Amino acid sequence: MKDTPPLAEGYEISTDPARIDAERVHRWLSTDAYWALGRAREKQDRAIAASLNFGVYDSASGEQVAYARVVTDLATFAWLCDVYVDPTVRGKGIGTSLVAAVREHLLPHGLRRILLATADAHGVYEKVGFRALEDPDRWMALILERPRAFSGDLSGTS
């Protein structure tokens, strides 16, 4: 397994759901994340409530600067989604450290796989060990709702 990259000095990662700034996460995702544009606050709140959440926080101010959530049974499978780093702190390795922390948090559970979908951040995920599917023709999706403002197909990223 890849080494966990150190988190930039002055930041900390937490899985404490009480620390999640739900308003900020909703604003980030619904206005700036191609897969969640226009997502309703109520839907985002339900997603947070039913997921394992990871936040990155400025150690001095406590302000949340990044977010990721995982949908999982903690036994066989996990779906990493809604990974977002505030534009003001991008380029510091926070996204890579966040994804590595998710991986390390899930490793002890013996999951068979952790999946995700991305249109533009392959390099971030590859640094942590993610690879393209070996047999993509074996995977299927039932698409019930398409992201509103995205013209590509990421089959189930919302």
JSON list of C-alpha atoms in Angstrom, two decimals:
[
{"chain": "A", "resi": 1, "resn": "MET", "atom": "CA", "xyz": [0.00, 0.00, 0.00]},
{"chain": "A", "resi": 2, "resn": "LYS", "atom": "CA", "xyz": [1.19, 3.52, -0.73]},
{"chain": "A", "resi": 3, "resn": "ASP", "atom": "CA", "xyz": [2.58, 5.62, 2.08]},
{"chain": "A", "resi": 4, "resn": "THR", "atom": "CA", "xyz": [0.16, 8.13, 3.53]},
{"chain": "A", "resi": 5, "resn": "PRO", "atom": "CA", "xyz": [1.29, 11.60, 2.48]},
{"chain": "A", "resi": 6, "resn": "PRO", "atom": "CA", "xyz": [1.64, 14.02, 5.38]},
{"chain": "A", "resi": 7, "resn": "LEU", "atom": "CA", "xyz": [-1.09, 16.61, 5.73]},
{"chain": "A", "resi": 8, "resn": "ALA", "atom": "CA", "xyz": [0.09, 20.15, 5.16]},
{"chain": "A", "resi": 9, "resn": "GLU", "atom": "CA", "xyz": [1.17, 21.86, 8.37]},
{"chain": "A", "resi": 10, "resn": "GLY", "atom": "CA", "xyz": [-1.63, 23.75, 10.04]},
{"chain": "A", "resi": 11, "resn": "TYR", "atom": "CA", "xyz": [-4.42, 21.38, 8.98]},
{"chain": "A", "resi": 12, "resn": "GLU", "atom": "CA", "xyz": [-6.12, 18.39, 10.59]},
{"chain": "A", "resi": 13, "resn": "ILE", "atom": "CA", "xyz": [-8.47, 15.65, 9.40]},
{"chain": "A", "resi": 14, "resn": "SER", "atom": "CA", "xyz": [-11.48, 14.52, 11.40]},
{"chain": "A", "resi": 15, "resn": "THR", "atom": "CA", "xyz": [-14.33, 12.05, 10.99]},
{"chain": "A", "resi": 16, "resn": "ASP", "atom": "CA", "xyz": [-16.38, 13.75, 13.73]},
{"chain": "A", "resi": 17, "resn": "PRO", "atom": "CA", "xyz": [-19.77, 14.40, 12.10]},
{"chain": "A", "resi": 18, "resn": "ALA", "atom": "CA", "xyz": [-20.42, 17.26, 14.52]},
{"chain": "A", "resi": 19, "resn": "ARG", "atom": "CA", "xyz": [-17.56, 19.22, 12.93]},
{"chain": "A", "resi": 20, "resn": "ILE", "atom": "CA", "xyz": [-18.95, 19.12, 9.39]},
{"chain": "A", "resi": 21, "resn": "ASP", "atom": "CA", "xyz": [-19.99, 22.59, 8.22]},
{"chain": "A", "resi": 22, "resn": "ALA", "atom": "CA", "xyz": [-23.04, 21.34, 6.29]},
{"chain": "A", "resi": 23, "resn": "GLU", "atom": "CA", "xyz": [-23.84, 24.78, 4.89]},
{"chain": "A", "resi": 24, "resn": "ARG", "atom": "CA", "xyz": [-20.33, 25.19, 3.51]},
{"chain": "A", "resi": 25, "resn": "VAL", "atom": "CA", "xyz": [-20.24, 21.65, 2.09]},
{"chain": "A", "resi": 26, "resn": "HIS", "atom": "CA", "xyz": [-23.59, 22.23, 0.39]},
{"chain": "A", "resi": 27, "resn": "ARG", "atom": "CA", "xyz": [-22.44, 25.55, -1.06]},
{"chain": "A", "resi": 28, "resn": "TRP", "atom": "CA", "xyz": [-19.20, 24.02, -2.36]},
{"chain": "A", "resi": 29, "resn": "LEU", "atom": "CA", "xyz": [-20.88, 21.05, -3.99]},
{"chain": "A", "resi": 30, "resn": "SER", "atom": "CA", "xyz": [-24.07, 22.64, -5.29]},
{"chain": "A", "resi": 31, "resn": "THR", "atom": "CA", "xyz": [-22.30, 25.62, -6.88]},
{"chain": "A", "resi": 32, "resn": "ASP", "atom": "CA", "xyz": [-18.81, 24.42, -7.83]},
{"chain": "A", "resi": 33, "resn": "ALA", "atom": "CA", "xyz": [-18.71, 20.62, -8.20]},
{"chain": "A", "resi": 34, "resn": "TYR", "atom": "CA", "xyz": [-19.72, 19.43, -11.69]},
{"chain": "A", "resi": 35, "resn": "TRP", "atom": "CA", "xyz": [-21.28, 16.25, -10.29]},
{"chain": "A", "resi": 36, "resn": "ALA", "atom": "CA", "xyz": [-23.50, 18.00, -7.74]},
{"chain": "A", "resi": 37, "resn": "LEU", "atom": "CA", "xyz": [-24.45, 21.34, -9.30]},
{"chain": "A", "resi": 38, "resn": "GLY", "atom": "CA", "xyz": [-27.85, 22.39, -8.05]},
{"chain": "A", "resi": 39, "resn": "ARG", "atom": "CA", "xyz": [-28.05, 19.62, -5.45]},
{"chain": "A", "resi": 40, "resn": "ALA", "atom": "CA", "xyz": [-30.73, 20.54, -2.92]},
{"chain": "A", "resi": 41, "resn": "ARG", "atom": "CA", "xyz": [-29.63, 21.27, 0.64]},
{"chain": "A", "resi": 42, "resn": "GLU", "atom": "CA", "xyz": [-32.07, 18.68, 2.00]},
{"chain": "A", "resi": 43, "resn": "LYS", "atom": "CA", "xyz": [-30.57, 16.01, -0.27]},
{"chain": "A", "resi": 44, "resn": "GLN", "atom": "CA", "xyz": [-27.04, 16.98, 0.78]},
{"chain": "A", "resi": 45, "resn": "ASP", "atom": "CA", "xyz": [-28.02, 16.85, 4.46]},
{"chain": "A", "resi": 46, "resn": "ARG", "atom": "CA", "xyz": [-29.44, 13.34, 3.97]},
{"chain": "A", "resi": 47, "resn": "ALA", "atom": "CA", "xyz": [-26.25, 12.27, 2.19]},
{"chain": "A", "resi": 48, "resn": "ILE", "atom": "CA", "xyz": [-24.13, 13.57, 5.07]},
{"chain": "A", "resi": 49, "resn": "ALA", "atom": "CA", "xyz": [-26.33, 11.89, 7.66]},
{"chain": "A", "resi": 50, "resn": "ALA", "atom": "CA", "xyz": [-26.13, 8.49, 5.94]},
{"chain": "A", "resi": 51, "resn": "SER", "atom": "CA", "xyz": [-22.40, 8.53, 5.20]},
{"chain": "A", "resi": 52, "resn": "LEU", "atom": "CA", "xyz": [-19.00, 8.34, 6.82]},
{"chain": "A", "resi": 53, "resn": "ASN", "atom": "CA", "xyz": [-17.74, 11.92, 6.57]},
{"chain": "A", "resi": 54, "resn": "PHE", "atom": "CA", "xyz": [-14.22, 13.31, 6.50]},
{"chain": "A", "resi": 55, "resn": "GLY", "atom": "CA", "xyz": [-13.37, 16.95, 6.97]},
{"chain": "A", "resi": 56, "resn": "VAL", "atom": "CA", "xyz": [-10.10, 18.84, 6.77]},
{"chain": "A", "resi": 57, "resn": "TYR", "atom": "CA", "xyz": [-9.88, 21.82, 9.08]},
{"chain": "A", "resi": 58, "resn": "ASP", "atom": "CA", "xyz": [-7.55, 24.76, 9.58]},
{"chain": "A", "resi": 59, "resn": "SER", "atom": "CA", "xyz": [-5.95, 23.95, 12.95]},
{"chain": "A", "resi": 60, "resn": "ALA", "atom": "CA", "xyz": [-5.87, 27.58, 14.07]},
{"chain": "A", "resi": 61, "resn": "SER", "atom": "CA", "xyz": [-9.37, 28.74, 13.08]},
{"chain": "A", "resi": 62, "resn": "GLY", "atom": "CA", "xyz": [-11.24, 25.42, 12.96]},
{"chain": "A", "resi": 63, "resn": "GLU", "atom": "CA", "xyz": [-12.59, 26.43, 9.55]},
{"chain": "A", "resi": 64, "resn": "GLN", "atom": "CA", "xyz": [-13.40, 23.52, 7.25]},
{"chain": "A", "resi": 65, "resn": "VAL", "atom": "CA", "xyz": [-11.31, 23.58, 4.05]},
{"chain": "A", "resi": 66, "resn": "ALA", "atom": "CA", "xyz": [-12.08, 20.18, 2.46]},
{"chain": "A", "resi": 67, "resn": "TYR", "atom": "CA", "xyz": [-14.63, 17.39, 2.54]},
{"chain": "A", "resi": 68, "resn": "ALA", "atom": "CA", "xyz": [-15.14, 13.79, 1.45]},
{"chain": "A", "resi": 69, "resn": "ARG", "atom": "CA", "xyz": [-17.79, 11.23, 2.21]},
{"chain": "A", "resi": 70, "resn": "VAL", "atom": "CA", "xyz": [-17.93, 7.47, 1.96]},
{"chain": "A", "resi": 71, "resn": "VAL", "atom": "CA", "xyz": [-20.98, 5.29, 1.44]},
{"chain": "A", "resi": 72, "resn": "THR", "atom": "CA", "xyz": [-20.13, 1.89, 2.87]},
{"chain": "A", "resi": 73, "resn": "ASP", "atom": "CA", "xyz": [-21.26, -1.22, 4.71]},
{"chain": "A", "resi": 74, "resn": "LEU", "atom": "CA", "xyz": [-17.83, -1.35, 6.43]},
{"chain": "A", "resi": 75, "resn": "ALA", "atom": "CA", "xyz": [-17.63, -5.02, 5.49]},
{"chain": "A", "resi": 76, "resn": "THR", "atom": "CA", "xyz": [-17.25, -5.50, 1.74]},
{"chain": "A", "resi": 77, "resn": "PHE", "atom": "CA", "xyz": [-17.61, -2.26, -0.23]},
{"chain": "A", "resi": 78, "resn": "ALA", "atom": "CA", "xyz": [-17.19, 1.53, -0.15]},
{"chain": "A", "resi": 79, "resn": "TRP", "atom": "CA", "xyz": [-17.94, 4.36, -2.55]},
{"chain": "A", "resi": 80, "resn": "LEU", "atom": "CA", "xyz": [-15.81, 7.48, -2.14]},
{"chain": "A", "resi": 81, "resn": "CYS", "atom": "CA", "xyz": [-17.66, 10.57, -3.29]},
{"chain": "A", "resi": 82, "resn": "ASP", "atom": "CA", "xyz": [-18.10, 14.32, -2.93]},
{"chain": "A", "resi": 83, "resn": "VAL", "atom": "CA", "xyz": [-14.38, 14.93, -2.52]},
{"chain": "A", "resi": 84, "resn": "TYR", "atom": "CA", "xyz": [-13.88, 18.70, -2.54]},
{"chain": "A", "resi": 85, "resn": "VAL", "atom": "CA", "xyz": [-11.04, 21.02, -1.56]},
{"chain": "A", "resi": 86, "resn": "ASP", "atom": "CA", "xyz": [-11.71, 24.74, -1.16]},
{"chain": "A", "resi": 87, "resn": "PRO", "atom": "CA", "xyz": [-10.02, 26.65, -4.01]},
{"chain": "A", "resi": 88, "resn": "THR", "atom": "CA", "xyz": [-8.13, 28.84, -1.52]},
{"chain": "A", "resi": 89, "resn": "VAL", "atom": "CA", "xyz": [-6.10, 25.85, -0.25]},
{"chain": "A", "resi": 90, "resn": "ARG", "atom": "CA", "xyz": [-5.66, 23.81, -3.42]},
{"chain": "A", "resi": 91, "resn": "GLY", "atom": "CA", "xyz": [-2.12, 22.91, -4.40]},
{"chain": "A", "resi": 92, "resn": "LYS", "atom": "CA", "xyz": [-1.03, 22.04, -0.86]},
{"chain": "A", "resi": 93, "resn": "GLY", "atom": "CA", "xyz": [-1.62, 18.30, -1.16]},
{"chain": "A", "resi": 94, "resn": "ILE", "atom": "CA", "xyz": [-4.74, 18.47, 1.01]},
{"chain": "A", "resi": 95, "resn": "GLY", "atom": "CA", "xyz": [-6.84, 16.44, -1.44]},
{"chain": "A", "resi": 96, "resn": "THR", "atom": "CA", "xyz": [-4.26, 13.68, -1.69]},
{"chain": "A", "resi": 97, "resn": "SER", "atom": "CA", "xyz": [-3.85, 13.58, 2.10]},
{"chain": "A", "resi": 98, "resn": "LEU", "atom": "CA", "xyz": [-7.62, 13.49, 2.55]},
{"chain": "A", "resi": 99, "resn": "VAL", "atom": "CA", "xyz": [-8.07, 10.56, 0.15]},
{"chain": "A", "resi": 100, "resn": "ALA", "atom": "CA", "xyz": [-5.14, 8.73, 1.79]},
{"chain": "A", "resi": 101, "resn": "ALA", "atom": "CA", "xyz": [-6.78, 9.25, 5.20]},
{"chain": "A", "resi": 102, "resn": "VAL", "atom": "CA", "xyz": [-10.01, 7.76, 3.85]},
{"chain": "A", "resi": 103, "resn": "ARG", "atom": "CA", "xyz": [-8.06, 4.75, 2.55]},
{"chain": "A", "resi": 104, "resn": "GLU", "atom": "CA", "xyz": [-6.26, 4.26, 5.88]},
{"chain": "A", "resi": 105, "resn": "HIS", "atom": "CA", "xyz": [-9.51, 4.60, 7.82]},
{"chain": "A", "resi": 106, "resn": "LEU", "atom": "CA", "xyz": [-11.16, 1.89, 5.71]},
{"chain": "A", "resi": 107, "resn": "LEU", "atom": "CA", "xyz": [-8.24, -0.58, 5.49]},
{"chain": "A", "resi": 108, "resn": "PRO", "atom": "CA", "xyz": [-8.84, -2.29, 8.87]},
{"chain": "A", "resi": 109, "resn": "HIS", "atom": "CA", "xyz": [-12.39, -3.23, 7.80]},
{"chain": "A", "resi": 110, "resn": "GLY", "atom": "CA", "xyz": [-11.16, -5.67, 5.15]},
{"chain": "A", "resi": 111, "resn": "LEU", "atom": "CA", "xyz": [-13.23, -4.20, 2.31]},
{"chain": "A", "resi": 112, "resn": "ARG", "atom": "CA", "xyz": [-12.96, -5.88, -1.05]},
{"chain": "A", "resi": 113, "resn": "ARG", "atom": "CA", "xyz": [-12.97, -2.60, -2.97]},
{"chain": "A", "resi": 114, "resn": "ILE", "atom": "CA", "xyz": [-13.34, 1.14, -2.74]},
{"chain": "A", "resi": 115, "resn": "LEU", "atom": "CA", "xyz": [-14.75, 2.75, -5.87]},
{"chain": "A", "resi": 116, "resn": "LEU", "atom": "CA", "xyz": [-15.07, 6.32, -7.07]},
{"chain": "A", "resi": 117, "resn": "ALA", "atom": "CA", "xyz": [-15.83, 8.23, -10.25]},
{"chain": "A", "resi": 118, "resn": "THR", "atom": "CA", "xyz": [-13.96, 11.28, -11.49]},
{"chain": "A", "resi": 119, "resn": "ALA", "atom": "CA", "xyz": [-13.79, 13.27, -14.69]},
{"chain": "A", "resi": 120, "resn": "ASP", "atom": "CA", "xyz": [-10.72, 15.31, -13.87]},
{"chain": "A", "resi": 121, "resn": "ALA", "atom": "CA", "xyz": [-8.75, 14.22, -10.79]},
{"chain": "A", "resi": 122, "resn": "HIS", "atom": "CA", "xyz": [-7.28, 10.87, -11.79]},
{"chain": "A", "resi": 123, "resn": "GLY", "atom": "CA", "xyz": [-3.79, 11.95, -10.75]},
{"chain": "A", "resi": 124, "resn": "VAL", "atom": "CA", "xyz": [-4.89, 12.73, -7.19]},
{"chain": "A", "resi": 125, "resn": "TYR", "atom": "CA", "xyz": [-6.44, 9.30, -6.75]},
{"chain": "A", "resi": 126, "resn": "GLU", "atom": "CA", "xyz": [-3.62, 7.43, -8.50]},
{"chain": "A", "resi": 127, "resn": "LYS", "atom": "CA", "xyz": [-1.16, 8.83, -5.92]},
{"chain": "A", "resi": 128, "resn": "VAL", "atom": "CA", "xyz": [-3.13, 6.95, -3.27]},
{"chain": "A", "resi": 129, "resn": "GLY", "atom": "CA", "xyz": [-3.38, 3.67, -5.20]},
{"chain": "A", "resi": 130, "resn": "PHE", "atom": "CA", "xyz": [-6.61, 3.95, -7.22]},
{"chain": "A", "resi": 131, "resn": "ARG", "atom": "CA", "xyz": [-6.50, 2.54, -10.75]},
{"chain": "A", "resi": 132, "resn": "ALA", "atom": "CA", "xyz": [-8.89, 2.35, -13.68]},
{"chain": "A", "resi": 133, "resn": "LEU", "atom": "CA", "xyz": [-11.19, -0.67, -13.57]},
{"chain": "A", "resi": 134, "resn": "GLU", "atom": "CA", "xyz": [-9.53, -3.78, -14.97]},
{"chain": "A", "resi": 135, "resn": "ASP", "atom": "CA", "xyz": [-12.80, -5.13, -16.35]},
{"chain": "A", "resi": 136, "resn": "PRO", "atom": "CA", "xyz": [-15.09, -2.14, -16.89]},
{"chain": "A", "resi": 137, "resn": "ASP", "atom": "CA", "xyz": [-17.40, -4.26, -19.05]},
{"chain": "A", "resi": 138, "resn": "ARG", "atom": "CA", "xyz": [-18.37, -6.21, -15.90]},
{"chain": "A", "resi": 139, "resn": "TRP", "atom": "CA", "xyz": [-19.79, -3.11, -14.19]},
{"chain": "A", "resi": 140, "resn": "MET", "atom": "CA", "xyz": [-23.26, -1.73, -14.68]},
{"chain": "A", "resi": 141, "resn": "ALA", "atom": "CA", "xyz": [-25.22, 1.19, -13.30]},
{"chain": "A", "resi": 142, "resn": "LEU", "atom": "CA", "xyz": [-28.89, 2.04, -12.94]},
{"chain": "A", "resi": 143, "resn": "ILE", "atom": "CA", "xyz": [-28.99, 5.79, -13.56]},
{"chain": "A", "resi": 144, "resn": "LEU", "atom": "CA", "xyz": [-32.00, 7.36, -11.87]},
{"chain": "A", "resi": 145, "resn": "GLU", "atom": "CA", "xyz": [-30.90, 10.99, -12.00]},
{"chain": "A", "resi": 146, "resn": "ARG", "atom": "CA", "xyz": [-28.29, 12.74, -14.11]},
{"chain": "A", "resi": 147, "resn": "PRO", "atom": "CA", "xyz": [-26.23, 15.65, -12.78]},
{"chain": "A", "resi": 148, "resn": "ARG", "atom": "CA", "xyz": [-28.02, 18.77, -14.00]},
{"chain": "A", "resi": 149, "resn": "ALA", "atom": "CA", "xyz": [-25.27, 20.81, -15.63]},
{"chain": "A", "resi": 150, "resn": "PHE", "atom": "CA", "xyz": [-22.78, 18.14, -16.66]},
{"chain": "A", "resi": 151, "resn": "SER", "atom": "CA", "xyz": [-22.78, 16.90, -20.22]},
{"chain": "A", "resi": 152, "resn": "GLY", "atom": "CA", "xyz": [-20.44, 13.96, -19.69]},
{"chain": "A", "resi": 153, "resn": "ASP", "atom": "CA", "xyz": [-21.38, 10.59, -18.26]},
{"chain": "A", "resi": 154, "resn": "LEU", "atom": "CA", "xyz": [-20.01, 9.61, -14.88]},
{"chain": "A", "resi": 155, "resn": "SER", "atom": "CA", "xyz": [-22.77, 7.10, -14.24]},
{"chain": "A", "resi": 156, "resn": "GLY", "atom": "CA", "xyz": [-23.97, 7.70, -10.74]},
{"chain": "A", "resi": 157, "resn": "THR", "atom": "CA", "xyz": [-21.62, 10.37, -9.40]},
{"chain": "A", "resi": 158, "resn": "SER", "atom": "CA", "xyz": [-24.28, 12.45, -7.69]}
]
